[in-house]
Tab-separated table of C-alpha atoms in Angstrom:
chain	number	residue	atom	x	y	z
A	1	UNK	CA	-31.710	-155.364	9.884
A	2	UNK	CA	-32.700	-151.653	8.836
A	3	UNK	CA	-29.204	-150.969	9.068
A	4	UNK	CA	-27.893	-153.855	7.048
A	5	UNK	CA	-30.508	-153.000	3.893
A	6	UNK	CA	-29.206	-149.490	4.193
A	7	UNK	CA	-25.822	-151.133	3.737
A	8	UNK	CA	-26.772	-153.454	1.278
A	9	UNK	CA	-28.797	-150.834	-0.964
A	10	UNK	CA	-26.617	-147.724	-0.388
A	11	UNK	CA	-23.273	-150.087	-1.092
A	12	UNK	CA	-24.977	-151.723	-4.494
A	13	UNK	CA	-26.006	-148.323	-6.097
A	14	UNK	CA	-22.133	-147.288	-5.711
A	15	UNK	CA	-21.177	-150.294	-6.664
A	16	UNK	CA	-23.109	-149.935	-10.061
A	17	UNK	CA	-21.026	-146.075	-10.572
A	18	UNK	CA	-17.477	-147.597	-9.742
A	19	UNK	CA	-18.240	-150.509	-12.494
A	20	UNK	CA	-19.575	-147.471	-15.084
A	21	UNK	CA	-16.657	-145.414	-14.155
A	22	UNK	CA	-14.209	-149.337	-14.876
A	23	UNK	CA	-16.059	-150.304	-17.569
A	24	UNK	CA	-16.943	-147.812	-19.660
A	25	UNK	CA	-14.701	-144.776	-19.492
A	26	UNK	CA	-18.048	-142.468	-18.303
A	27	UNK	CA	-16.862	-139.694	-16.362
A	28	UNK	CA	-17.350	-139.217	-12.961
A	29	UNK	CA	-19.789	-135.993	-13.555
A	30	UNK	CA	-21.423	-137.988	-16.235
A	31	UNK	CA	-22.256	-140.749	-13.781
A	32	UNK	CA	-23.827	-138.682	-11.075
A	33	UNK	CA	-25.949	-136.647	-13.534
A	34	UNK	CA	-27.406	-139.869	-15.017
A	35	UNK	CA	-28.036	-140.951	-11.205
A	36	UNK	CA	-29.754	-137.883	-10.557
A	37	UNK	CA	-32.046	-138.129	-13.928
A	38	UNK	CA	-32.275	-141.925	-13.511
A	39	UNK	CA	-33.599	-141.438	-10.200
A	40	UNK	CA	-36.157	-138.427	-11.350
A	41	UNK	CA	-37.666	-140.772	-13.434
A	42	UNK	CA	-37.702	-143.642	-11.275
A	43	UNK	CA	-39.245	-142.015	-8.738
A	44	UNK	CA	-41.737	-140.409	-11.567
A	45	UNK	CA	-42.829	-143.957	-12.439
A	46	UNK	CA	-43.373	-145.218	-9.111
A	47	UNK	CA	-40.383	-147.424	-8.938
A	48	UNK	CA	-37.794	-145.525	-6.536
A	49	UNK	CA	-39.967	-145.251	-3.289
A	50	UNK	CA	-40.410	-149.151	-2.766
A	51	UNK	CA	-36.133	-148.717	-3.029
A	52	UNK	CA	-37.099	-146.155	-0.154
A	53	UNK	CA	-39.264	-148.206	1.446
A	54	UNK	CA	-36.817	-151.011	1.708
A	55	UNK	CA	-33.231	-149.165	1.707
A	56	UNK	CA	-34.008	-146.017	3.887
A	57	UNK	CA	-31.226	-144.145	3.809
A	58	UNK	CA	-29.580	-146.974	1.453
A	59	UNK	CA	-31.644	-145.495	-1.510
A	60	UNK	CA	-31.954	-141.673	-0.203
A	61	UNK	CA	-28.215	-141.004	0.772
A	62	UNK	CA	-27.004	-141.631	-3.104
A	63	UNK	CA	-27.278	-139.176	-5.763
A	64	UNK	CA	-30.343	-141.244	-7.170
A	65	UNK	CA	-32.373	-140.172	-4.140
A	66	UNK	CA	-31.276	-136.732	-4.876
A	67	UNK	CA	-33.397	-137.177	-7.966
A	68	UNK	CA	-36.562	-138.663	-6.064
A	69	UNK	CA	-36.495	-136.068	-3.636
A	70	UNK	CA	-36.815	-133.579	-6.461
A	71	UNK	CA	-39.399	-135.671	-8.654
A	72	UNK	CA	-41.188	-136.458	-5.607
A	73	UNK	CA	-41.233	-132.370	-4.485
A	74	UNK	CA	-42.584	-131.248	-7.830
A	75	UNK	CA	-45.486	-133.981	-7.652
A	76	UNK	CA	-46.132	-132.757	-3.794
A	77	UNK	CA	-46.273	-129.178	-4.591
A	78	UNK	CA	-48.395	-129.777	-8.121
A	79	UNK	CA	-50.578	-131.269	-5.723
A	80	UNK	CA	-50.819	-128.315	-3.173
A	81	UNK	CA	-49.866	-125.659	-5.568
A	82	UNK	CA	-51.267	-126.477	-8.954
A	83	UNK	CA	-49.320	-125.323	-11.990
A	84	UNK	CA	-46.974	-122.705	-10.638
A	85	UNK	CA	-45.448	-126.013	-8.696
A	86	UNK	CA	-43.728	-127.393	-11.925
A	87	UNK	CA	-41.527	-124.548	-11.739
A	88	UNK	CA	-41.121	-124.561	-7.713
A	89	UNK	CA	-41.357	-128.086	-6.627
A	90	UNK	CA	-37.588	-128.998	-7.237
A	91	UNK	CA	-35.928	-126.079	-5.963
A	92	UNK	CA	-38.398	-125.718	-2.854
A	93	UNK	CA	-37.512	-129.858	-2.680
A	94	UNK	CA	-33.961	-129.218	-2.731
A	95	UNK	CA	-34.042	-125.962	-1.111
A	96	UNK	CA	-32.180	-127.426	2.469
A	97	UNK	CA	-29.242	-129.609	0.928
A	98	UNK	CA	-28.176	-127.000	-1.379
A	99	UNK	CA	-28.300	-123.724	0.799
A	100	UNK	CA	-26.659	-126.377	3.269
A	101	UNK	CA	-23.645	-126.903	0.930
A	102	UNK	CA	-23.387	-123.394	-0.400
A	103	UNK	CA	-23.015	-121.982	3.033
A	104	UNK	CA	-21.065	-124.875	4.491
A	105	UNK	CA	-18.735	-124.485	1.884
A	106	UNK	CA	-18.226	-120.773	1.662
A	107	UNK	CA	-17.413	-120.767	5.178
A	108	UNK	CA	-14.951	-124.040	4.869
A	109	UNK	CA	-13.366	-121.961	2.225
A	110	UNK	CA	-12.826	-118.921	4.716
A	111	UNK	CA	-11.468	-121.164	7.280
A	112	UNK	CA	-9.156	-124.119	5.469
A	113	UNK	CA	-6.607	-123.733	2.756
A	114	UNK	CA	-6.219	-125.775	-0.362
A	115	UNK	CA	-4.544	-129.070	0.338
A	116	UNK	CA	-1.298	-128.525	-1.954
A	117	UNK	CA	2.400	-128.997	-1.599
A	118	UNK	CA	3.377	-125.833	0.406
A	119	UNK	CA	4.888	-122.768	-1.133
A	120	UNK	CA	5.891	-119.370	0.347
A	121	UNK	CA	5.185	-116.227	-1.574
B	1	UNK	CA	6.298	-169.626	-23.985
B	2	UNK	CA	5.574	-170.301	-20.896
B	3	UNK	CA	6.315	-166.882	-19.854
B	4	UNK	CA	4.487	-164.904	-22.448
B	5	UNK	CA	1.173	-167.601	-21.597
B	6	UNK	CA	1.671	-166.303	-18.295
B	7	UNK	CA	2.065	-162.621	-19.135
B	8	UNK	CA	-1.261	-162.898	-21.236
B	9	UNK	CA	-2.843	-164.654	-17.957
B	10	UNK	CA	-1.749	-161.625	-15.737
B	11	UNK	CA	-2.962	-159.020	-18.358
B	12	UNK	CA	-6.278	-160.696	-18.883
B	13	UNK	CA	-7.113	-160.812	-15.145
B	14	UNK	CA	-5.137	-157.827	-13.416
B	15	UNK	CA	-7.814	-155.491	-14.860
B	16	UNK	CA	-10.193	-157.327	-13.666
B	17	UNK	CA	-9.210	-158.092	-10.205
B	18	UNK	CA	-8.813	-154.122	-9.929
B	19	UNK	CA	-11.847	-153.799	-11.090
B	20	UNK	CA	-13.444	-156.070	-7.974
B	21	UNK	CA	-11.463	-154.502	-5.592
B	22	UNK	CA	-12.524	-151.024	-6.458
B	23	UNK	CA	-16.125	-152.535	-6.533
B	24	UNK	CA	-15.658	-154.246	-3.165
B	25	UNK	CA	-14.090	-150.981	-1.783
B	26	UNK	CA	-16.796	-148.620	-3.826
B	27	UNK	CA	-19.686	-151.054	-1.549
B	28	UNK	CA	-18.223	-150.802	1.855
B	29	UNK	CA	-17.618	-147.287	1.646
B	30	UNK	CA	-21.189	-146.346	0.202
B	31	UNK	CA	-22.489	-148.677	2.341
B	32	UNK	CA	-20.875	-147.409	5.404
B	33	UNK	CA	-22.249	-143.544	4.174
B	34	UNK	CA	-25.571	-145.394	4.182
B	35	UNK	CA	-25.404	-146.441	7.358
B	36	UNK	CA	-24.128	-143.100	8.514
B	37	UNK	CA	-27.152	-141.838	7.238
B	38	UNK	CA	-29.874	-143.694	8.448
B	39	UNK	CA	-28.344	-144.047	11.954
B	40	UNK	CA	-28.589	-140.099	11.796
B	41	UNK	CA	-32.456	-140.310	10.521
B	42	UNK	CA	-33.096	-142.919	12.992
B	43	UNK	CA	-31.730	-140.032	15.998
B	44	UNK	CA	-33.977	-137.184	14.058
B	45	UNK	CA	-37.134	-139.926	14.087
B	46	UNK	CA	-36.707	-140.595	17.508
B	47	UNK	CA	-36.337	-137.189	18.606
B	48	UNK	CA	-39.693	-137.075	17.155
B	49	UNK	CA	-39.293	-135.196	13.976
B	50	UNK	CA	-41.373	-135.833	11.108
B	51	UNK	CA	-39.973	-138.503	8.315
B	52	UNK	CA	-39.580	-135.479	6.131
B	53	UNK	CA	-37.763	-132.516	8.367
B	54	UNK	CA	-35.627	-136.107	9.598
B	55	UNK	CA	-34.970	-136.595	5.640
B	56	UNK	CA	-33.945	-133.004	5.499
B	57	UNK	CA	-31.924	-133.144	8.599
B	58	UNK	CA	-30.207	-135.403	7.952
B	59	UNK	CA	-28.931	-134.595	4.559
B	60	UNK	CA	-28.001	-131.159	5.958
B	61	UNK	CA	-25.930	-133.451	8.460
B	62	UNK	CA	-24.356	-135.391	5.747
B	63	UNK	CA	-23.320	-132.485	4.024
B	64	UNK	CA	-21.773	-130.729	6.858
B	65	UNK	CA	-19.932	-133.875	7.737
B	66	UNK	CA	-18.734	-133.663	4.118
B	67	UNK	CA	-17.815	-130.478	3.725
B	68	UNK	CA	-15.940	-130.789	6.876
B	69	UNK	CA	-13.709	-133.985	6.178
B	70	UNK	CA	-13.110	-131.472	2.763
B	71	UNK	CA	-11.869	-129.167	4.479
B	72	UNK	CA	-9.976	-131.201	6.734
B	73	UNK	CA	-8.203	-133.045	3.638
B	74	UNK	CA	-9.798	-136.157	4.287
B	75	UNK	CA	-12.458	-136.934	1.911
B	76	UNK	CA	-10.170	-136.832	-1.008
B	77	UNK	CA	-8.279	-139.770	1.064
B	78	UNK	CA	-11.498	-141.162	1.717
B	79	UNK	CA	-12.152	-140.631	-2.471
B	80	UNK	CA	-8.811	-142.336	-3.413
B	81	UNK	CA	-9.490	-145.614	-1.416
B	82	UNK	CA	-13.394	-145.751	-1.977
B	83	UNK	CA	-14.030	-144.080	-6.147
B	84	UNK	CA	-17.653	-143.734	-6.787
B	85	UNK	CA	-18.290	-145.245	-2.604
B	86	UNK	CA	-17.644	-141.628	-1.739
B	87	UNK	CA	-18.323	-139.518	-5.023
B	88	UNK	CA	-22.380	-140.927	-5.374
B	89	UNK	CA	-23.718	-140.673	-1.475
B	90	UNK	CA	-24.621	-137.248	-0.768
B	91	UNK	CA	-21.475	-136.538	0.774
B	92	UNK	CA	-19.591	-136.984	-2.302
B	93	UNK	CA	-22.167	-133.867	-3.654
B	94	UNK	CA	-21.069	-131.600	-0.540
B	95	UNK	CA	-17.526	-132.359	-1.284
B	96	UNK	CA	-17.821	-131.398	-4.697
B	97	UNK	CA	-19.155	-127.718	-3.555
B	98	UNK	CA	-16.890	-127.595	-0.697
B	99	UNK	CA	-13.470	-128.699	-2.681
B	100	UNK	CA	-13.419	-125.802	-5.713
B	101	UNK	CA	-14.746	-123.478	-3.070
B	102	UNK	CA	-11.512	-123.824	-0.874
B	103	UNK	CA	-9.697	-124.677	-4.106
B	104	UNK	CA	-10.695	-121.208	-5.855
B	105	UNK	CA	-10.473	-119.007	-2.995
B	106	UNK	CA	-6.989	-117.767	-4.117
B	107	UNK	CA	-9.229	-116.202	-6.843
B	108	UNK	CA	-11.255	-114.326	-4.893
B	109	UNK	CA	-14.769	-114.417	-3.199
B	110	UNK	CA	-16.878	-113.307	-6.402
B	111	UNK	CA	-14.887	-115.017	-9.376
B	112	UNK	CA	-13.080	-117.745	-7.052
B	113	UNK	CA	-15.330	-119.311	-4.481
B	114	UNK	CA	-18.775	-117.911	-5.651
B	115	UNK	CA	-18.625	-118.991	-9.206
B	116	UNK	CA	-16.523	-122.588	-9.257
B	117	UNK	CA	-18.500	-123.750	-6.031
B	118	UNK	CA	-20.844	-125.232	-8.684
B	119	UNK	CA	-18.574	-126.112	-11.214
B	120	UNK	CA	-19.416	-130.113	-10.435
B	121	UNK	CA	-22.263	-129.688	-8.613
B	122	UNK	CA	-23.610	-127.420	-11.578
B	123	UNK	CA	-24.622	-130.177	-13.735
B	124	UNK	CA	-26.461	-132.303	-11.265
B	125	UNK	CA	-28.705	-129.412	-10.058
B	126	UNK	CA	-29.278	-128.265	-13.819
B	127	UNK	CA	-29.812	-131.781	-15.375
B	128	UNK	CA	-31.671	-132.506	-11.907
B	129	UNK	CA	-34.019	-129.505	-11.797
B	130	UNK	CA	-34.802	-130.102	-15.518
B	131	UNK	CA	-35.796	-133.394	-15.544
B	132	UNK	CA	-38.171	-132.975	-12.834
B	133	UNK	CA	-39.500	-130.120	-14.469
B	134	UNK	CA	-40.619	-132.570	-17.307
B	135	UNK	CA	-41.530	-135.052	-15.118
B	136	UNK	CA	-44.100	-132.502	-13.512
B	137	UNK	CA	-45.640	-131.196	-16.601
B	138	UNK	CA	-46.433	-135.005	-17.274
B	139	UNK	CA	-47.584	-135.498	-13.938
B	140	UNK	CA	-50.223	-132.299	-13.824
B	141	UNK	CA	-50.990	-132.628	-17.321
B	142	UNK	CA	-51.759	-136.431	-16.597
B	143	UNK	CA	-53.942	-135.234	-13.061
B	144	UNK	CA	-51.720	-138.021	-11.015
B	145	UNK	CA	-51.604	-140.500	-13.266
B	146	UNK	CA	-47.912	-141.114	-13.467
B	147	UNK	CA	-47.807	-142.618	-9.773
């Protein structure tokens, strides 16, 4: 059942991007900023954790979860930190995924070669 | 007459019907990620990790099972069959560090792979990282009240 909401939610929020990118000519980058903010504010409000709550990783593997993980890490570290965590609360909320990609990636680039028809210099 | 009636019938719902099957495709892909991901969380939780280390964890799985299948040539399969069921999931954001990175390398380390790695995934962390900035002056200014 977990599994199936996970389905359910995760499948429905990319169903609402492929109909933007159908529908209305929005770019692809366009979309998954708007996620990203959409699911800031969400979160801000209250309305994205019940998504949690129900979806699990349905509502957290999207880009909108992205955006609650970083709305809900500057309200966390306001709490603990006071002030100074408006200005750390996204990055320290962030902090794992992105040093994760950055140094995932820099080593795929070491190791793999652009996918392109093959030429010979 | 007939034929043109019929040619009008095709135009007016081949769009359309595209547009399902990339939706249909788009949710079972997504959907699939989703599961991916919570079976992953559910191995973190068990192994009796904390629901926010697992939440961590598991994204930093995610993205090294992107980045891999980038590297590999096979997300940008995976991207051709599924649209936005690969591009929104977290994955999608790993593969859109890892693909200019190996893309760019021919440039070089600095200018290649150290400045384009964020040429998509630029905009999500700036627009990201600035909303919730706002959203946290309104929440300490507000002492809490916003939840």
């Amino acid at each position: 059942m977990e599994y199936m909401k996970a389905f359910l939610v995760g499948g429905l929020i990319c169903v609402i991007a492929q109909i933007l990118v159908d529908k209305t000519k929005m770019t692809m980058p366009k979309i998954l900023v708007s996620f990203v903010v959409i699911g800031c504010i969400l979160s801000a409000v209250g309305l994205y954790q019940p998504l949690v709550d129900f979806g699990g990783a349905g509502a957290t593997v999207p880009l909108p979860g992205f955006g609650h993980i970083l709305a809900r890490g500057v309200m966390n570290e306001i709490d603990e930190a006071g002030f100074m965590g408006i200005f750390t609360g996204a990055f320290k909320a962030m902090a794992g995924g992105v040093a994760a990609a950055v140094v995932f990636s820099y080593i795929a680039s070491l190791i793999f070669n652009p996918k392109e028809p093959k030429q010979k210099k | 007459m007939e034929k043109t009636k019929y040619q009008e019938l095709v135009n007016e719902l081949s769009p359309n019907s595209k547009i399902i099957s990339n939706t249909l495709k788009a949710f079972l892909i997504g959907g699939l990620f989703s599961i991916g991901g919570q079976f992953i969380l559910n191995t973190f939780k068990s192994a009796g990790i904390a629901q926010d280390s697992a939440a961590t964890y598991t994204s930093i799985v995610l993205i090294f099972i992107g980045v891999l299948l980038t590297g590999l040539g096979l997300y940008q399969r995976i991207g051709k069959f599924a649209g936005a069921g690969s591009a929104v999931p977290i994955t999608g954001f790993a593969n859109a560090v890892a693909s200019p990175a190996i893309e760019f390398k021919k440039e070089g380390h600095i200018m290649g792979v150290g400045a384009r790695m964020f040429i998509l995934a630029g905009p999500v962390i700036v627009f990201g990282t600035f909303t919730s900035m706002i959203v946290g002056v309104f929440y300490y200014f507000s002492k809490g009240g916003l939840l």
